PDB file of C-alpha atoms in Angstrom:
ATOM      1  CA  MET A 488       0.000   0.000   0.000  1.00 70.00           C
ATOM      2  CA  ASP A 489       1.330   3.451  -0.951  1.00 88.00           C
ATOM      3  CA  ARG A 490       1.822   6.023   1.786  1.00 93.00           C
ATOM      4  CA  ASP A 491       2.078   9.788   1.419  1.00 97.00           C
ATOM      5  CA  VAL A 492       1.555  13.219   2.926  1.00 97.00           C
ATOM      6  CA  ILE A 493      -1.288  15.173   1.301  1.00 98.00           C
ATOM      7  CA  ILE A 494      -1.191  18.970   1.530  1.00 98.00           C
ATOM      8  CA  ALA A 495      -4.646  20.494   2.035  1.00 98.00           C
ATOM      9  CA  LEU A 496      -4.938  23.491  -0.294  1.00 98.00           C
ATOM     10  CA  ASP A 497      -7.475  25.233   1.911  1.00 95.00           C
ATOM     11  CA  PHE A 498      -7.419  28.536   0.044  1.00 97.00           C
ATOM     12  CA  SER A 499     -10.220  30.763  -1.178  1.00 96.00           C
ATOM     13  CA  SER A 500      -8.889  31.412  -4.672  1.00 97.00           C
ATOM     14  CA  ARG A 501      -6.860  29.875  -7.471  1.00 97.00           C
ATOM     15  CA  ASP A 502      -4.276  32.660  -7.170  1.00 97.00           C
ATOM     16  CA  GLU A 503      -3.677  31.950  -3.471  1.00 97.00           C
ATOM     17  CA  ALA A 504      -3.221  28.258  -4.157  1.00 98.00           C
ATOM     18  CA  ALA A 505      -0.886  28.958  -7.083  1.00 96.00           C
ATOM     19  CA  ARG A 506       1.287  31.264  -4.968  1.00 96.00           C
ATOM     20  CA  PHE A 507       1.538  28.616  -2.280  1.00 97.00           C
ATOM     21  CA  LEU A 508       2.524  25.917  -4.782  1.00 97.00           C
ATOM     22  CA  ALA A 509       5.182  28.044  -6.504  1.00 95.00           C
ATOM     23  CA  PRO A 510       8.091  26.782  -4.296  1.00 93.00           C
ATOM     24  CA  PHE A 511       7.106  23.195  -5.152  1.00 92.00           C
ATOM     25  CA  ALA A 512       7.054  23.768  -8.926  1.00 86.00           C
ATOM     26  CA  ASP A 513      10.592  22.508  -9.553  1.00 84.00           C
ATOM     27  CA  ALA A 514      10.361  19.485  -7.259  1.00 79.00           C
ATOM     28  CA  GLU A 515      11.274  16.232  -8.967  1.00 79.00           C
ATOM     29  CA  GLN A 516       8.180  14.674  -7.421  1.00 84.00           C
ATOM     30  CA  LYS A 517       5.250  17.001  -6.890  1.00 93.00           C
ATOM     31  CA  PRO A 518       3.399  16.745  -3.566  1.00 96.00           C
ATOM     32  CA  TYR A 519      -0.001  15.104  -3.310  1.00 98.00           C
ATOM     33  CA  VAL A 520      -2.567  17.885  -2.819  1.00 98.00           C
ATOM     34  CA  LYS A 521      -6.134  18.094  -1.553  1.00 98.00           C
ATOM     35  CA  VAL A 522      -8.724  20.311  -3.215  1.00 98.00           C
ATOM     36  CA  GLY A 523     -11.685  20.761  -0.910  1.00 97.00           C
ATOM     37  CA  MET A 524     -15.000  22.535  -1.212  1.00 97.00           C
ATOM     38  CA  GLU A 525     -13.685  26.058  -0.567  1.00 97.00           C
ATOM     39  CA  LEU A 526     -11.106  25.975  -3.354  1.00 98.00           C
ATOM     40  CA  PHE A 527     -13.134  23.866  -5.778  1.00 98.00           C
ATOM     41  CA  TYR A 528     -16.105  26.210  -5.604  1.00 97.00           C
ATOM     42  CA  ALA A 529     -13.802  29.201  -6.117  1.00 97.00           C
ATOM     43  CA  ALA A 530     -11.429  27.845  -8.773  1.00 97.00           C
ATOM     44  CA  GLY A 531     -13.557  25.224 -10.518  1.00 96.00           C
ATOM     45  CA  ALA A 532     -12.892  22.049 -12.424  1.00 97.00           C
ATOM     46  CA  ASP A 533     -10.260  23.644 -14.670  1.00 97.00           C
ATOM     47  CA  PHE A 534      -8.002  24.134 -11.664  1.00 97.00           C
ATOM     48  CA  VAL A 535      -8.080  20.393 -10.961  1.00 98.00           C
ATOM     49  CA  ARG A 536      -7.301  19.670 -14.602  1.00 97.00           C
ATOM     50  CA  ASP A 537      -4.377  22.101 -14.427  1.00 97.00           C
ATOM     51  CA  LEU A 538      -2.973  20.447 -11.305  1.00 97.00           C
ATOM     52  CA  LYS A 539      -3.129  17.049 -12.970  1.00 96.00           C
ATOM     53  CA  ALA A 540      -1.464  18.391 -16.121  1.00 95.00           C
ATOM     54  CA  LYS A 541       1.406  19.730 -13.986  1.00 94.00           C
ATOM     55  CA  GLY A 542       1.998  16.346 -12.369  1.00 94.00           C
ATOM     56  CA  TYR A 543       0.207  16.669  -9.039  1.00 96.00           C
ATOM     57  CA  LYS A 544      -1.835  13.862  -7.570  1.00 97.00           C
ATOM     58  CA  VAL A 545      -5.181  15.268  -6.489  1.00 98.00           C
ATOM     59  CA  PHE A 546      -7.409  14.275  -3.604  1.00 98.00           C
ATOM     60  CA  LEU A 547     -10.779  15.843  -4.461  1.00 98.00           C
ATOM     61  CA  ASP A 548     -12.475  16.214  -1.093  1.00 98.00           C
ATOM     62  CA  LEU A 549     -16.058  17.245  -1.853  1.00 98.00           C
ATOM     63  CA  LYS A 550     -17.819  14.896   0.600  1.00 97.00           C
ATOM     64  CA  LEU A 551     -20.735  14.086  -1.692  1.00 98.00           C
ATOM     65  CA  HIS A 552     -23.987  13.309   0.126  1.00 97.00           C
ATOM     66  CA  ASP A 553     -27.378  13.301  -1.583  1.00 98.00           C
ATOM     67  CA  ILE A 554     -29.906  10.900  -3.047  1.00 98.00           C
ATOM     68  CA  PRO A 555     -28.261   8.036  -4.995  1.00 98.00           C
ATOM     69  CA  ASN A 556     -29.133   9.334  -8.456  1.00 98.00           C
ATOM     70  CA  THR A 557     -27.736  12.799  -7.740  1.00 98.00           C
ATOM     71  CA  VAL A 558     -24.485  11.468  -6.285  1.00 98.00           C
ATOM     72  CA  ALA A 559     -24.055   9.045  -9.188  1.00 98.00           C
ATOM     73  CA  GLY A 560     -24.409  11.949 -11.610  1.00 98.00           C
ATOM     74  CA  ALA A 561     -21.917  14.049  -9.647  1.00 98.00           C
ATOM     75  CA  VAL A 562     -19.377  11.220  -9.605  1.00 98.00           C
ATOM     76  CA  ALA A 563     -19.803  10.712 -13.352  1.00 96.00           C
ATOM     77  CA  SER A 564     -19.025  14.395 -13.918  1.00 96.00           C
ATOM     78  CA  LEU A 565     -16.136  14.577 -11.452  1.00 97.00           C
ATOM     79  CA  ALA A 566     -14.488  11.367 -12.681  1.00 95.00           C
ATOM     80  CA  ALA A 567     -13.745  13.179 -15.938  1.00 94.00           C
ATOM     81  CA  LEU A 568     -11.236  15.345 -14.031  1.00 96.00           C
ATOM     82  CA  SER A 569      -8.937  12.337 -13.405  1.00 95.00           C
ATOM     83  CA  ALA A 570      -8.610  13.101  -9.691  1.00 97.00           C
ATOM     84  CA  ASP A 571      -6.900  10.287  -7.817  1.00 97.00           C
ATOM     85  CA  MET A 572      -9.288  10.137  -4.848  1.00 98.00           C
ATOM     86  CA  LEU A 573     -12.814  11.452  -4.297  1.00 98.00           C
ATOM     87  CA  THR A 574     -14.817  11.560  -1.059  1.00 98.00           C
ATOM     88  CA  LEU A 575     -18.447  10.844  -0.274  1.00 98.00           C
ATOM     89  CA  HIS A 576     -20.151  10.611   3.099  1.00 97.00           C
ATOM     90  CA  ALA A 577     -20.543   7.020   4.246  1.00 96.00           C
ATOM     91  CA  SER A 578     -23.720   8.081   6.042  1.00 93.00           C
ATOM     92  CA  GLY A 579     -25.338   8.422   2.601  1.00 96.00           C
ATOM     93  CA  GLY A 580     -25.927   4.686   2.750  1.00 96.00           C
ATOM     94  CA  ARG A 581     -25.317   1.569   0.710  1.00 97.00           C
ATOM     95  CA  GLU A 582     -27.404   2.465  -2.333  1.00 98.00           C
ATOM     96  CA  MET A 583     -25.801   5.884  -2.699  1.00 98.00           C
ATOM     97  CA  ILE A 584     -22.324   4.359  -2.462  1.00 98.00           C
ATOM     98  CA  ARG A 585     -23.179   1.507  -4.832  1.00 98.00           C
ATOM     99  CA  ARG A 586     -24.464   3.925  -7.467  1.00 98.00           C
ATOM    100  CA  ALA A 587     -21.391   6.121  -7.021  1.00 98.00           C
ATOM    101  CA  ARG A 588     -19.156   3.092  -7.549  1.00 97.00           C
ATOM    102  CA  GLU A 589     -20.978   2.179 -10.767  1.00 97.00           C
ATOM    103  CA  ALA A 590     -20.613   5.736 -12.068  1.00 97.00           C
ATOM    104  CA  ALA A 591     -16.894   5.832 -11.268  1.00 96.00           C
ATOM    105  CA  ASP A 592     -16.235   2.438 -12.842  1.00 95.00           C
ATOM    106  CA  ALA A 593     -17.541   3.697 -16.184  1.00 94.00           C
ATOM    107  CA  TRP A 594     -14.271   5.653 -16.536  1.00 92.00           C
ATOM    108  CA  ASP A 595     -10.885   4.180 -17.437  1.00 87.00           C
ATOM    109  CA  ARG A 596      -9.125   6.255 -14.764  1.00 88.00           C
ATOM    110  CA  ALA A 597     -11.695   6.080 -12.012  1.00 92.00           C
ATOM    111  CA  PRO A 598     -10.841   7.838  -8.739  1.00 96.00           C
ATOM    112  CA  ILE A 599     -10.598   5.854  -5.544  1.00 97.00           C
ATOM    113  CA  LEU A 600     -13.867   6.514  -3.741  1.00 98.00           C
ATOM    114  CA  LEU A 601     -13.304   7.241  -0.065  1.00 98.00           C
ATOM    115  CA  GLY A 602     -16.051   6.887   2.521  1.00 98.00           C
ATOM    116  CA  VAL A 603     -15.963   9.729   5.039  1.00 97.00           C
ATOM    117  CA  THR A 604     -16.929   8.401   8.475  1.00 94.00           C
ATOM    118  CA  VAL A 605     -16.910  10.898  11.384  1.00 87.00           C
ATOM    119  CA  LEU A 606     -15.339  14.309  10.838  1.00 82.00           C
ATOM    120  CA  THR A 607     -12.285  15.091  12.961  1.00 70.00           C
ATOM    121  CA  SER A 608     -14.041  18.215  14.245  1.00 68.00           C
ATOM    122  CA  PHE A 609     -16.384  15.934  16.229  1.00 58.00           C
ATOM    123  CA  ASP A 610     -15.716  14.410  19.621  1.00 55.00           C
ATOM    124  CA  ASP A 611     -17.935  11.888  21.444  1.00 50.00           C
ATOM    125  CA  ALA A 612     -20.253  14.574  22.816  1.00 51.00           C
ATOM    126  CA  SER A 613     -20.844  16.487  19.580  1.00 48.00           C
ATOM    127  CA  ARG A 614     -21.012  13.309  17.497  1.00 46.00           C
ATOM    128  CA  SER A 615     -23.950  11.974  19.515  1.00 49.00           C
ATOM    129  CA  GLU A 616     -26.029  14.915  18.290  1.00 51.00           C
ATOM    130  CA  VAL A 617     -25.944  13.738  14.693  1.00 49.00           C
ATOM    131  CA  LEU A 618     -24.972  10.057  14.527  1.00 49.00           C
ATOM    132  CA  LEU A 619     -26.421   6.966  16.205  1.00 48.00           C
ATOM    133  CA  GLY A 620     -27.781   8.909  19.186  1.00 51.00           C
ATOM    134  CA  GLU A 621     -26.578   8.669  22.758  1.00 54.00           C
ATOM    135  CA  GLY A 622     -24.529   5.765  24.055  1.00 58.00           C
ATOM    136  CA  HIS A 623     -22.192   5.335  21.077  1.00 69.00           C
ATOM    137  CA  THR A 624     -18.635   6.601  20.873  1.00 80.00           C
ATOM    138  CA  ALA A 625     -17.034   8.237  17.861  1.00 81.00           C
ATOM    139  CA  GLU A 626     -14.952   5.088  17.427  1.00 87.00           C
ATOM    140  CA  GLU A 627     -18.070   2.910  17.242  1.00 88.00           C
ATOM    141  CA  ALA A 628     -19.629   5.255  14.694  1.00 87.00           C
ATOM    142  CA  VAL A 629     -16.460   5.251  12.580  1.00 92.00           C
ATOM    143  CA  LEU A 630     -16.270   1.463  12.573  1.00 94.00           C
ATOM    144  CA  ALA A 631     -19.956   1.030  11.657  1.00 93.00           C
ATOM    145  CA  LEU A 632     -19.812   3.584   8.837  1.00 94.00           C
ATOM    146  CA  ALA A 633     -16.509   2.246   7.486  1.00 97.00           C
ATOM    147  CA  ASP A 634     -17.908  -1.282   7.374  1.00 97.00           C
ATOM    148  CA  VAL A 635     -20.931  -0.111   5.373  1.00 96.00           C
ATOM    149  CA  ALA A 636     -18.807   2.008   3.031  1.00 98.00           C
ATOM    150  CA  LEU A 637     -16.344  -0.735   2.170  1.00 98.00           C
ATOM    151  CA  ASP A 638     -19.056  -3.355   1.752  1.00 97.00           C
ATOM    152  CA  ALA A 639     -21.025  -1.059  -0.583  1.00 98.00           C
ATOM    153  CA  GLY A 640     -18.082  -0.301  -2.872  1.00 97.00           C
ATOM    154  CA  CYS A 641     -15.815   2.383  -1.439  1.00 98.00           C
ATOM    155  CA  GLY A 642     -12.151   1.774  -2.096  1.00 98.00           C
ATOM    156  CA  GLY A 643     -10.922   3.452   1.094  1.00 98.00           C
ATOM    157  CA  ILE A 644     -11.882   5.213   4.290  1.00 98.00           C
ATOM    158  CA  VAL A 645     -11.455   8.689   5.783  1.00 97.00           C
ATOM    159  CA  SER A 646     -11.326   8.907   9.570  1.00 93.00           C
ATOM    160  CA  SER A 647      -9.272  10.305  12.376  1.00 89.00           C
ATOM    161  CA  ALA A 648      -6.030   8.419  12.843  1.00 90.00           C
ATOM    162  CA  MET A 649      -7.235   7.777  16.390  1.00 89.00           C
ATOM    163  CA  GLU A 650      -9.472   5.067  14.911  1.00 92.00           C
ATOM    164  CA  GLY A 651      -6.697   3.636  12.744  1.00 93.00           C
ATOM    165  CA  LYS A 652      -5.848   0.753  15.040  1.00 93.00           C
ATOM    166  CA  VAL A 653      -9.415  -0.511  15.451  1.00 95.00           C
ATOM    167  CA  LEU A 654     -10.139  -0.129  11.733  1.00 96.00           C
ATOM    168  CA  ARG A 655      -7.100  -2.210  10.875  1.00 96.00           C
ATOM    169  CA  GLU A 656      -7.926  -4.823  13.507  1.00 96.00           C
ATOM    170  CA  LYS A 657     -11.602  -5.141  12.537  1.00 97.00           C
ATOM    171  CA  LEU A 658     -11.637  -4.431   8.801  1.00 97.00           C
ATOM    172  CA  GLY A 659      -8.156  -5.377   7.586  1.00 96.00           C
ATOM    173  CA  THR A 660      -5.352  -3.654   5.759  1.00 95.00           C
ATOM    174  CA  ASP A 661      -6.321  -3.979   2.095  1.00 96.00           C
ATOM    175  CA  PHE A 662      -7.802  -0.492   1.742  1.00 97.00           C
ATOM    176  CA  PRO A 663      -6.205   2.960   1.973  1.00 97.00           C
ATOM    177  CA  LEU A 664      -6.851   4.806   5.236  1.00 98.00           C
ATOM    178  CA  VAL A 665      -6.752   8.576   4.754  1.00 97.00           C
ATOM    179  CA  CYS A 666      -6.603  10.730   7.868  1.00 95.00           C
ATOM    180  CA  PRO A 667      -6.959  14.484   8.385  1.00 92.00           C
ATOM    181  CA  GLY A 668      -6.613  16.120  11.802  1.00 85.00           C
ATOM    182  CA  ILE A 669      -2.828  15.727  11.807  1.00 91.00           C
ATOM    183  CA  ARG A 670      -0.822  18.159  13.896  1.00 87.00           C
ATOM    184  CA  PRO A 671       2.929  18.023  14.620  1.00 86.00           C
ATOM    185  CA  ALA A 672       3.695  18.085  18.336  1.00 72.00           C
ATOM    186  CA  GLY A 673       3.408  21.576  19.812  1.00 57.00           C
ATOM    187  CA  THR A 674       1.249  23.105  17.065  1.00 58.00           C
ATOM    188  CA  GLU A 675      -2.257  24.527  17.489  1.00 60.00           C
ATOM    189  CA  VAL A 676      -5.137  22.128  16.833  1.00 50.00           C
ATOM    190  CA  GLY A 677      -7.569  24.832  15.656  1.00 53.00           C
ATOM    191  CA  ASP A 678     -11.090  23.451  15.135  1.00 49.00           C
ATOM    192  CA  GLN A 679      -9.907  19.834  15.154  1.00 50.00           C
ATOM    193  CA  LYS A 680     -10.687  17.653  18.172  1.00 53.00           C
ATOM    194  CA  ARG A 681      -9.501  14.124  17.355  1.00 59.00           C
ATOM    195  CA  VAL A 682      -5.898  14.814  16.368  1.00 71.00           C
ATOM    196  CA  VAL A 683      -2.614  12.900  16.334  1.00 87.00           C
ATOM    197  CA  THR A 684       0.975  13.595  15.279  1.00 92.00           C
ATOM    198  CA  PRO A 685       2.427  12.326  11.982  1.00 94.00           C
ATOM    199  CA  ALA A 686       4.525   9.752  13.839  1.00 93.00           C
ATOM    200  CA  ASP A 687       1.503   8.485  15.756  1.00 92.00           C
ATOM    201  CA  ALA A 688      -0.489   8.220  12.517  1.00 94.00           C
ATOM    202  CA  ARG A 689       2.266   6.103  10.991  1.00 93.00           C
ATOM    203  CA  ASP A 690       2.267   3.770  13.986  1.00 92.00           C
ATOM    204  CA  LEU A 691      -1.534   3.467  13.882  1.00 92.00           C
ATOM    205  CA  GLY A 692      -1.527   2.057  10.352  1.00 93.00           C
ATOM    206  CA  VAL A 693      -2.480   5.167   8.387  1.00 95.00           C
ATOM    207  CA  ASP A 694      -1.591   5.294   4.671  1.00 97.00           C
ATOM    208  CA  TYR A 695      -2.193   8.975   3.896  1.00 98.00           C
ATOM    209  CA  ILE A 696      -2.185  11.941   6.231  1.00 97.00           C
ATOM    210  CA  VAL A 697      -3.831  15.215   5.224  1.00 96.00           C
ATOM    211  CA  VAL A 698      -2.083  18.304   6.593  1.00 96.00           C
ATOM    212  CA  GLY A 699      -3.209  21.873   6.024  1.00 94.00           C
ATOM    213  CA  ARG A 700      -2.383  24.777   8.306  1.00 92.00           C
ATOM    214  CA  PRO A 701       0.875  23.385   9.777  1.00 94.00           C
ATOM    215  CA  ILE A 702       2.221  23.539   6.199  1.00 96.00           C
ATOM    216  CA  THR A 703       0.201  26.251   4.450  1.00 96.00           C
ATOM    217  CA  ARG A 704       0.636  28.779   7.265  1.00 94.00           C
ATOM    218  CA  ALA A 705       4.254  27.931   8.069  1.00 94.00           C
ATOM    219  CA  GLU A 706       6.984  30.546   7.593  1.00 94.00           C
ATOM    220  CA  ASP A 707       8.711  28.111   5.251  1.00 95.00           C
ATOM    221  CA  PRO A 708       6.032  25.779   3.833  1.00 94.00           C
ATOM    222  CA  LEU A 709       8.502  23.663   1.885  1.00 93.00           C
ATOM    223  CA  ALA A 710      10.596  23.025   5.000  1.00 93.00           C
ATOM    224  CA  ALA A 711       7.477  22.263   7.043  1.00 94.00           C
ATOM    225  CA  TYR A 712       6.283  19.803   4.405  1.00 95.00           C
ATOM    226  CA  ARG A 713       9.658  18.049   4.310  1.00 94.00           C
ATOM    227  CA  ALA A 714       9.766  17.785   8.111  1.00 94.00           C
ATOM    228  CA  ILE A 715       6.325  16.175   8.199  1.00 95.00           C
ATOM    229  CA  CYS A 716       7.307  13.786   5.394  1.00 95.00           C
ATOM    230  CA  GLU A 717      10.405  12.854   7.404  1.00 95.00           C
ATOM    231  CA  GLU A 718       8.295  12.137  10.471  1.00 94.00           C
ATOM    232  CA  PHE A 719       5.568  10.178   8.680  1.00 96.00           C
ATOM    233  CA  LEU A 720       7.517   8.502   5.866  1.00 94.00           C
ATOM    234  CA  GLY A 721      10.990   8.312   7.346  1.00 84.00           C
ATOM    235  CA  GLY A 722      12.402  10.480   4.571  1.00 59.00           C
ATOM    236  CA  ASN A 723      11.113   8.267   1.756  1.00 56.00           C
ATOM    237  CA  ARG A 724       9.706  11.166  -0.285  1.00 56.00           C
TER     238      ARG A 724
END
């Protein structure tokens, strides 16, 4: 299974993202980047196409969640962009995921569909307001949603790395585990609640870590990125 550090391009415009990426332009191997809702809605599909043309791997994090027919249509449209990974909410259910899988498989270069379980901005208390009711932990919700997502056709899972160990123990190792909420030791956690360090994520069986502000807001983003790669990958980047 491949492992990598994904930089979250959480910017509000194409120009901001382009300025940030400028120091990486001459890298022999371009970093894996995440385009989320904020940037995608501002910069559009052409920005994703441009990233791919320049050699970047793209994690398109749009967290699709709607009726099955609508999500299938969205996946069919987005698959044309040749993104490497695409997210949908596992809570959308089996039929939504199954239809999304069928739509993706119609393309030669289908993205890996990732089932988003419980957002890293939730803890046990806030999670109970929206998932499974009282009496269930975030870990239990993650495991239940991941099981549904994989069984229905997702190729991988998004969760906090804090659930990495139980996901590997219960569901195996033959799917990519992608984890946001990563913060190097001593950095601010912001609006994240279930966070771990890059080294901890590695030890918990995570394949991809998604890192935003510790890199994008660093004085020297390239140095910050390399330090996180060193910690998570052991310098193999």
